[in-house]
Amino acid sequence: RAGTKGRGGRGDAGASPCEGRSAIPGTRGARGGVRRGAGCSGLDAAAQVSGAERALGAAQARLKAVEANVRVAEANAHKAAQDVERYKPLLARDDIPRQLYDQAVASAEAGRASVDAQKAAVTEAQQNVLAAEKNVEQARAKVGQADATVDGAMRGQQQGKASAERPQTQTRQGTQKRAEDEQRGSKP
């Protein structure tokens, strides 16, 4: 099947790990090919859990990085505000040019804006972590559902075997009884 597209329009590299396999022996599709059974959806669900956990880890790391950026922005804003306070008396005595003071004021305003932007990024990162946690929970629930499906399918398959064996046992018993009857009938 090299070069064909698998699920979702992706190439073979992106196809499901259970493509063409079934965890439940004897389950076949309408055309006679093995269909994806509950075991495959279990593998898919486990892969989703793994992916969701990776995404959660990335979201948590991003949150920590953004929180650190807030601290850096706050430190820079604090320094810029201190510069403004130091320059005020110097400007009043004409010890520094007005341009230097104006630059300090602009830096302080930019520092406050940077803090606000970084705090907004923290809020967004926190929401991303919550969404990633929810995705992990949902993926884990799918694993539980897939496990239940596999268990049900296996029980159904075992019940099917038992039902198929019952008529054979009854047929053997009937054949044995006829043989016994024939033997009795042929005796004088």
Coordinates of N, CA and C in Angstrom, one line a residue:
R1 N 0.8 -1.2 0.0 CA 0.0 0.0 0.0 C 0.8 1.3 0.0
A2 N 2.1 1.2 -0.3 CA 2.9 2.3 -0.3 C 2.4 3.4 -1.2
G3 N 2.4 4.6 -0.7 CA 1.9 5.7 -1.5 C 0.4 6.0 -1.5
T4 N -0.3 5.1 -0.8 CA -1.8 5.4 -0.7 C -2.0 6.2 0.5
K5 N -3.2 6.8 0.5 CA -3.5 7.7 1.7 C -4.3 6.9 2.7
G6 N -3.9 7.1 4.0 CA -4.7 6.4 5.0 C -5.8 7.3 5.5
R7 N -6.1 7.2 6.8 CA -7.2 7.9 7.4 C -6.9 9.4 7.4
G8 N -7.9 10.2 7.2 CA -7.7 11.6 7.3 C -6.9 12.3 6.2
G9 N -6.7 11.6 5.1 CA -6.0 12.2 4.0 C -4.5 12.2 4.2
R10 N -4.0 11.6 5.2 CA -2.5 11.6 5.5 C -1.9 10.4 4.7
G11 N -0.6 10.4 4.6 CA 0.1 9.3 4.0 C 0.1 8.2 5.0
D12 N 0.8 7.1 4.6 CA 0.8 5.9 5.4 C 1.5 6.2 6.8
A13 N 2.4 7.1 6.8 CA 3.1 7.5 8.1 C 2.1 8.0 9.1
G14 N 1.0 8.6 8.7 CA 0.0 9.1 9.6 C -1.2 8.2 9.8
A15 N -1.2 7.0 9.2 CA -2.3 6.1 9.3 C -2.4 5.6 10.7
S16 N -3.5 5.0 11.1 CA -3.7 4.5 12.4 C -2.8 3.3 12.6
P17 N -2.3 3.1 13.8 CA -1.4 2.0 14.1 C -2.0 0.7 13.9
C18 N -3.4 0.6 13.9 CA -4.0 -0.6 13.8 C -4.6 -0.9 12.4
E19 N -4.2 -0.1 11.4 CA -4.7 -0.2 10.1 C -4.6 -1.7 9.6
G20 N -5.7 -2.3 9.3 CA -5.7 -3.6 8.7 C -5.6 -4.7 9.8
R21 N -5.7 -4.3 11.1 CA -5.6 -5.3 12.1 C -6.9 -5.3 13.0
S22 N -7.1 -6.4 13.7 CA -8.2 -6.4 14.6 C -7.7 -7.1 15.8
A23 N -8.0 -6.6 17.0 CA -7.6 -7.2 18.2 C -8.6 -8.4 18.5
I24 N -9.7 -8.5 17.9 CA -10.7 -9.5 18.1 C -10.7 -10.4 16.9
P25 N -10.2 -11.7 17.1 CA -10.1 -12.6 16.0 C -11.4 -12.9 15.4
G26 N -11.5 -13.0 14.1 CA -12.7 -13.4 13.5 C -13.7 -12.3 13.1
T27 N -13.3 -11.1 13.4 CA -14.2 -10.0 13.0 C -13.8 -9.5 11.7
R28 N -14.7 -9.6 10.7 CA -14.5 -9.3 9.3 C -15.5 -8.3 8.9
G29 N -15.1 -7.5 7.9 CA -16.0 -6.5 7.4 C -16.9 -7.1 6.3
A30 N -17.8 -6.3 5.7 CA -18.7 -6.8 4.7 C -18.0 -7.3 3.5
R31 N -16.8 -6.9 3.1 CA -16.1 -7.3 2.0 C -15.1 -8.4 2.3
G32 N -15.2 -8.9 3.5 CA -14.3 -10.0 3.9 C -13.0 -9.6 4.5
G33 N -12.7 -8.3 4.4 CA -11.4 -7.9 5.0 C -11.6 -7.7 6.5
V34 N -10.5 -7.7 7.2 CA -10.5 -7.5 8.6 C -10.9 -6.1 8.9
R35 N -11.9 -5.8 9.7 CA -12.2 -4.4 10.0 C -11.6 -4.0 11.3
R36 N -11.5 -2.7 11.5 CA -10.9 -2.3 12.7 C -11.9 -2.6 13.8
G37 N -11.4 -3.3 14.8 CA -12.2 -3.7 15.9 C -12.0 -2.8 17.1
A38 N -12.6 -3.2 18.2 CA -12.6 -2.4 19.4 C -11.2 -2.3 19.9
G39 N -10.3 -3.3 19.7 CA -8.9 -3.2 20.1 C -8.2 -2.1 19.4
C40 N -8.5 -1.9 18.2 CA -7.8 -0.8 17.5 C -8.3 0.6 18.0
S41 N -9.6 0.7 18.3 CA -10.0 2.0 18.9 C -9.4 2.2 20.2
G42 N -9.1 1.1 20.9 CA -8.3 1.2 22.2 C -6.9 1.7 22.0
L43 N -6.3 1.2 20.9 CA -4.9 1.7 20.6 C -5.0 3.2 20.2
D44 N -6.0 3.5 19.4 CA -6.2 4.9 19.0 C -6.4 5.8 20.2
A45 N -7.2 5.3 21.1 CA -7.5 6.1 22.4 C -6.3 6.3 23.2
A46 N -5.5 5.2 23.3 CA -4.2 5.3 24.1 C -3.3 6.3 23.4
A47 N -3.3 6.3 22.1 CA -2.4 7.3 21.4 C -2.9 8.7 21.7
Q48 N -4.2 8.8 21.7 CA -4.8 10.2 22.0 C -4.4 10.6 23.4
V49 N -4.4 9.7 24.4 CA -4.0 10.0 25.8 C -2.6 10.5 25.8
S50 N -1.7 9.8 25.1 CA -0.3 10.1 25.0 C -0.2 11.5 24.4
G51 N -0.8 11.8 23.3 CA -0.8 13.1 22.6 C -1.3 14.2 23.5
A52 N -2.4 13.9 24.2 CA -3.0 14.9 25.1 C -2.1 15.2 26.3
E53 N -1.4 14.2 26.8 CA -0.5 14.4 27.9 C 0.7 15.2 27.4
R54 N 1.2 15.0 26.2 CA 2.3 15.8 25.7 C 1.8 17.2 25.5
A55 N 0.6 17.4 25.0 CA 0.1 18.8 24.8 C -0.1 19.5 26.2
L56 N -0.5 18.7 27.2 CA -0.6 19.3 28.5 C 0.7 19.7 29.1
G57 N 1.7 18.9 28.9 CA 3.1 19.2 29.3 C 3.6 20.5 28.6
A58 N 3.3 20.6 27.4 CA 3.7 21.8 26.6 C 3.0 23.0 27.1
A59 N 1.7 22.9 27.4 CA 0.9 24.0 27.9 C 1.4 24.5 29.2
Q60 N 1.8 23.5 30.1 CA 2.3 23.8 31.4 C 3.6 24.5 31.3
A61 N 4.5 24.0 30.4 CA 5.8 24.7 30.2 C 5.6 26.1 29.7
R62 N 4.7 26.3 28.8 CA 4.4 27.6 28.2 C 3.9 28.5 29.3
L63 N 3.1 28.0 30.2 CA 2.6 28.8 31.3 C 3.7 29.3 32.2
K64 N 4.6 28.4 32.6 CA 5.8 28.8 33.4 C 6.6 29.8 32.7
A65 N 6.8 29.7 31.4 CA 7.7 30.6 30.7 C 7.0 32.0 30.7
V66 N 5.7 32.0 30.5 CA 5.0 33.3 30.4 C 5.0 34.0 31.8
E67 N 4.8 33.1 32.9 CA 4.9 33.7 34.2 C 6.3 34.3 34.5
A68 N 7.3 33.7 34.0 CA 8.7 34.2 34.1 C 8.8 35.5 33.4
N69 N 8.2 35.6 32.2 CA 8.2 36.8 31.4 C 7.5 38.0 32.1
V70 N 6.5 37.7 32.9 CA 5.8 38.7 33.7 C 6.8 39.2 34.7
R71 N 7.5 38.4 35.4 CA 8.4 38.8 36.4 C 9.5 39.7 35.8
V72 N 10.0 39.3 34.6 CA 11.0 40.1 33.9 C 10.4 41.5 33.5
A73 N 9.2 41.5 33.0 CA 8.6 42.8 32.6 C 8.3 43.6 33.8
E74 N 7.9 43.0 34.9 CA 7.7 43.8 36.2 C 9.0 44.4 36.7
A75 N 10.1 43.7 36.6 CA 11.4 44.2 37.0 C 11.8 45.4 36.1
N76 N 11.6 45.2 34.8 CA 12.0 46.3 33.9 C 11.1 47.5 34.1
A77 N 9.9 47.3 34.3 CA 9.0 48.4 34.6 C 9.3 49.2 35.9
H78 N 9.7 48.4 36.9 CA 10.1 49.0 38.2 C 11.3 49.8 38.0
K79 N 12.3 49.3 37.3 CA 13.6 50.0 37.0 C 13.3 51.3 36.3
A80 N 12.4 51.2 35.2 CA 12.1 52.4 34.4 C 11.4 53.5 35.3
A81 N 10.5 53.0 36.2 CA 9.8 54.0 37.1 C 10.8 54.6 38.1
Q82 N 11.8 53.8 38.5 CA 12.8 54.4 39.4 C 13.6 55.5 38.7
D83 N 14.0 55.2 37.4 CA 14.7 56.1 36.6 C 14.0 57.5 36.5
V84 N 12.7 57.4 36.3 CA 11.9 58.6 36.2 C 11.9 59.4 37.5
E85 N 11.8 58.7 38.6 CA 11.9 59.4 39.9 C 13.3 60.0 40.1
R86 N 14.3 59.3 39.7 CA 15.7 59.9 39.9 C 15.9 61.1 39.0
Y87 N 15.3 61.1 37.8 CA 15.6 62.1 36.8 C 14.8 63.4 37.1
K88 N 13.6 63.3 37.8 CA 12.8 64.5 38.1 C 13.6 65.6 38.8
P89 N 14.3 65.3 39.9 CA 15.0 66.4 40.5 C 16.2 66.9 39.7
L90 N 16.8 66.0 38.9 CA 17.9 66.4 38.0 C 17.4 67.3 36.9
L91 N 16.2 67.0 36.4 CA 15.6 67.8 35.3 C 15.3 69.2 35.9
A92 N 14.8 69.2 37.1 CA 14.4 70.5 37.8 C 15.6 71.4 37.9
R93 N 16.8 70.9 38.1 CA 18.0 71.7 38.3 C 18.7 71.8 36.9
D94 N 18.2 71.3 35.9 CA 18.8 71.4 34.5 C 20.1 70.6 34.5
D95 N 20.2 69.6 35.3 CA 21.4 68.7 35.3 C 21.4 67.7 34.1
I96 N 20.2 67.4 33.7 CA 20.1 66.4 32.5 C 19.2 67.1 31.4
P97 N 19.4 66.7 30.2 CA 18.5 67.2 29.1 C 17.1 66.7 29.2
R98 N 16.2 67.5 28.8 CA 14.7 67.1 28.8 C 14.5 65.8 28.0
Q99 N 15.3 65.6 27.0 CA 15.1 64.4 26.1 C 15.4 63.2 26.9
L100 N 16.4 63.2 27.8 CA 16.7 62.0 28.6 C 15.6 61.7 29.5
Y101 N 15.0 62.7 30.2 CA 13.8 62.5 31.0 C 12.6 61.9 30.3
D102 N 12.4 62.5 29.1 CA 11.2 62.0 28.3 C 11.4 60.5 27.9
Q103 N 12.7 60.2 27.6 CA 12.9 58.7 27.3 C 12.7 57.9 28.5
A104 N 13.0 58.3 29.6 CA 12.7 57.5 30.9 C 11.2 57.4 31.1
V105 N 10.5 58.4 30.9 CA 9.0 58.4 31.0 C 8.4 57.4 30.0
A106 N 8.9 57.5 28.8 CA 8.4 56.5 27.7 C 8.7 55.1 28.1
S107 N 9.9 54.9 28.6 CA 10.3 53.5 29.0 C 9.5 53.0 30.1
A108 N 9.1 53.9 31.0 CA 8.2 53.4 32.2 C 6.9 53.1 31.7
E109 N 6.3 53.9 30.7 CA 5.0 53.5 30.1 C 5.1 52.2 29.3
A110 N 6.1 52.1 28.6 CA 6.3 50.8 27.8 C 6.4 49.6 28.8
G111 N 7.1 49.8 29.9 CA 7.2 48.8 30.9 C 5.9 48.3 31.5
R112 N 5.1 49.3 31.8 CA 3.7 49.0 32.3 C 2.9 48.3 31.2
A113 N 3.0 48.7 30.0 CA 2.3 48.0 28.9 C 2.8 46.6 28.7
S114 N 4.1 46.4 28.9 CA 4.7 45.1 28.7 C 4.2 44.1 29.8
V115 N 4.1 44.7 31.1 CA 3.5 43.9 32.2 C 2.1 43.5 31.9
D116 N 1.3 44.4 31.4 CA -0.1 44.1 31.1 C -0.2 43.0 30.0
A117 N 0.6 43.1 29.0 CA 0.6 42.2 27.9 C 1.0 40.8 28.4
Q118 N 2.0 40.7 29.3 CA 2.5 39.5 29.8 C 1.5 38.8 30.7
K119 N 0.8 39.7 31.5 CA -0.3 39.1 32.4 C -1.4 38.6 31.5
A120 N -1.7 39.2 30.4 CA -2.8 38.7 29.5 C -2.3 37.3 28.9
A121 N -1.0 37.2 28.6 CA -0.5 36.0 28.1 C -0.6 34.9 29.2
V122 N -0.4 35.2 30.4 CA -0.5 34.2 31.5 C -2.0 33.7 31.6
T123 N -2.9 34.6 31.5 CA -4.3 34.2 31.5 C -4.6 33.3 30.3
E124 N -4.1 33.6 29.2 CA -4.3 32.7 28.0 C -3.6 31.4 28.2
A125 N -2.4 31.4 28.8 CA -1.7 30.1 29.0 C -2.4 29.3 30.1
Q126 N -3.0 29.9 31.1 CA -3.8 29.2 32.1 C -5.0 28.5 31.5
Q127 N -5.7 29.2 30.6 CA -6.8 28.6 29.9 C -6.4 27.5 29.0
N128 N -5.2 27.6 28.4 CA -4.7 26.5 27.5 C -4.4 25.3 28.4
V129 N -3.9 25.5 29.6 CA -3.6 24.4 30.5 C -4.9 23.7 30.9
L130 N -5.9 24.5 31.2 CA -7.2 23.9 31.6 C -7.8 23.1 30.4
A131 N -7.7 23.6 29.2 CA -8.2 22.9 28.1 C -7.4 21.6 27.8
A132 N -6.1 21.7 28.0 CA -5.3 20.5 27.8 C -5.6 19.4 28.9
E133 N -5.9 19.9 30.1 CA -6.3 18.9 31.2 C -7.6 18.2 30.8
K134 N -8.5 19.0 30.3 CA -9.8 18.5 29.9 C -9.6 17.5 28.7
N135 N -8.8 17.8 27.8 CA -8.5 16.8 26.7 C -7.9 15.5 27.2
V136 N -7.0 15.6 28.2 CA -6.4 14.4 28.8 C -7.5 13.6 29.4
E137 N -8.4 14.2 30.2 CA -9.5 13.5 30.8 C -10.4 12.8 29.8
Q138 N -10.7 13.5 28.7 CA -11.6 13.0 27.7 C -10.9 11.8 27.0
A139 N -9.6 11.9 26.7 CA -8.9 10.8 26.1 C -8.8 9.6 27.0
R140 N -8.7 9.8 28.3 CA -8.7 8.7 29.2 C -10.0 8.1 29.3
A141 N -11.1 8.8 29.2 CA -12.4 8.3 29.2 C -12.6 7.4 27.9
K142 N -12.1 7.8 26.8 CA -12.2 7.0 25.6 C -11.4 5.7 25.7
V143 N -10.3 5.7 26.5 CA -9.6 4.4 26.7 C -10.5 3.5 27.5
G144 N -11.2 4.1 28.5 CA -12.1 3.3 29.3 C -13.3 2.7 28.5
Q145 N -13.8 3.5 27.6 CA -14.9 3.1 26.7 C -14.4 2.0 25.8
A146 N -13.2 2.2 25.3 CA -12.6 1.2 24.3 C -12.4 -0.2 25.1
D147 N -11.9 -0.1 26.3 CA -11.7 -1.3 27.1 C -13.0 -2.0 27.3
A148 N -14.0 -1.2 27.6 CA -15.4 -1.8 27.8 C -15.9 -2.5 26.6
T149 N -15.6 -1.8 25.4 CA -16.1 -2.4 24.1 C -15.3 -3.7 23.8
V150 N -14.0 -3.7 24.1 CA -13.3 -4.9 23.9 C -13.8 -6.1 24.8
D151 N -14.0 -5.7 26.0 CA -14.5 -6.7 27.0 C -15.9 -7.3 26.5
G152 N -16.7 -6.4 26.1 CA -18.0 -6.8 25.6 C -17.9 -7.7 24.3
A153 N -17.0 -7.3 23.4 CA -16.9 -8.0 22.2 C -16.3 -9.4 22.5
M154 N -15.4 -9.5 23.4 CA -14.8 -10.8 23.7 C -15.8 -11.7 24.4
R155 N -16.7 -11.1 25.3 CA -17.7 -11.9 25.9 C -18.7 -12.4 24.8
G156 N -19.0 -11.5 23.9 CA -20.0 -11.9 22.8 C -19.4 -13.0 22.0
Q157 N -18.1 -12.9 21.7 CA -17.4 -13.9 20.9 C -17.4 -15.3 21.6
Q158 N -17.2 -15.2 22.9 CA -17.2 -16.5 23.7 C -18.6 -17.0 23.8
Q159 N -19.6 -16.2 23.9 CA -21.0 -16.7 23.9 C -21.4 -17.2 22.5
G160 N -20.9 -16.6 21.5 CA -21.1 -17.2 20.1 C -20.5 -18.5 20.0
K161 N -19.3 -18.8 20.5 CA -18.7 -20.1 20.4 C -19.5 -21.1 21.2
A162 N -20.0 -20.7 22.4 CA -20.8 -21.6 23.2 C -22.1 -22.0 22.5
S163 N -22.7 -21.0 21.9 CA -24.0 -21.2 21.1 C -23.7 -22.2 20.0
A164 N -22.6 -22.0 19.3 CA -22.3 -22.8 18.1 C -21.9 -24.2 18.6
E165 N -21.4 -24.4 19.8 CA -21.0 -25.8 20.2 C -22.3 -26.5 20.7
R166 N -23.3 -25.8 21.2 CA -24.5 -26.5 21.7 C -25.2 -27.3 20.6
P167 N -25.4 -26.8 19.4 CA -26.1 -27.6 18.4 C -25.2 -28.8 18.0
Q168 N -23.9 -28.6 18.0 CA -23.1 -29.8 17.6 C -23.2 -30.9 18.7
T169 N -23.3 -30.5 20.0 CA -23.4 -31.4 21.0 C -24.8 -32.1 20.9
Q170 N -25.8 -31.4 20.6 CA -27.1 -32.0 20.5 C -27.2 -32.9 19.3
T171 N -26.5 -32.5 18.2 CA -26.5 -33.4 17.0 C -25.7 -34.7 17.3
R172 N -24.6 -34.6 18.1 CA -23.9 -35.8 18.4 C -24.7 -36.7 19.3
Q173 N -25.4 -36.1 20.3 CA -26.3 -36.8 21.2 C -27.4 -37.5 20.4
G174 N -28.0 -36.8 19.4 CA -29.1 -37.4 18.6 C -28.5 -38.5 17.7
T175 N -27.4 -38.3 17.2 CA -26.8 -39.4 16.3 C -26.5 -40.6 17.2
Q176 N -26.0 -40.4 18.4 CA -25.6 -41.5 19.3 C -26.9 -42.2 19.7
K177 N -28.0 -41.5 20.0 CA -29.2 -42.1 20.4 C -29.8 -43.0 19.2
R178 N -29.8 -42.4 18.0 CA -30.3 -43.2 16.8 C -29.5 -44.5 16.7
A179 N -28.2 -44.4 16.9 CA -27.3 -45.5 16.7 C -27.7 -46.6 17.7
E180 N -28.0 -46.1 19.0 CA -28.4 -47.1 20.0 C -29.7 -47.7 19.7
D181 N -30.7 -46.8 19.2 CA -32.0 -47.4 18.8 C -31.9 -48.4 17.7
E182 N -31.0 -48.1 16.8 CA -30.8 -49.0 15.7 C -30.3 -50.4 16.1
Q183 N -29.3 -50.3 17.1 CA -28.7 -51.5 17.6 C -29.8 -52.3 18.4
R184 N -30.6 -51.7 19.1 CA -31.7 -52.4 19.8 C -32.7 -53.0 18.9
G185 N -33.0 -52.2 17.8 CA -34.0 -52.7 16.8 C -33.4 -53.9 16.0
S186 N -32.2 -54.0 15.8 CA -31.6 -55.0 15.0 C -31.4 -56.3 15.8
K187 N -31.5 -56.2 17.2 CA -31.3 -57.4 18.0 C -32.6 -58.2 18.1
P188 N -32.5 -59.5 18.1 CA -33.7 -60.3 18.1 C -34.3 -60.4 19.4

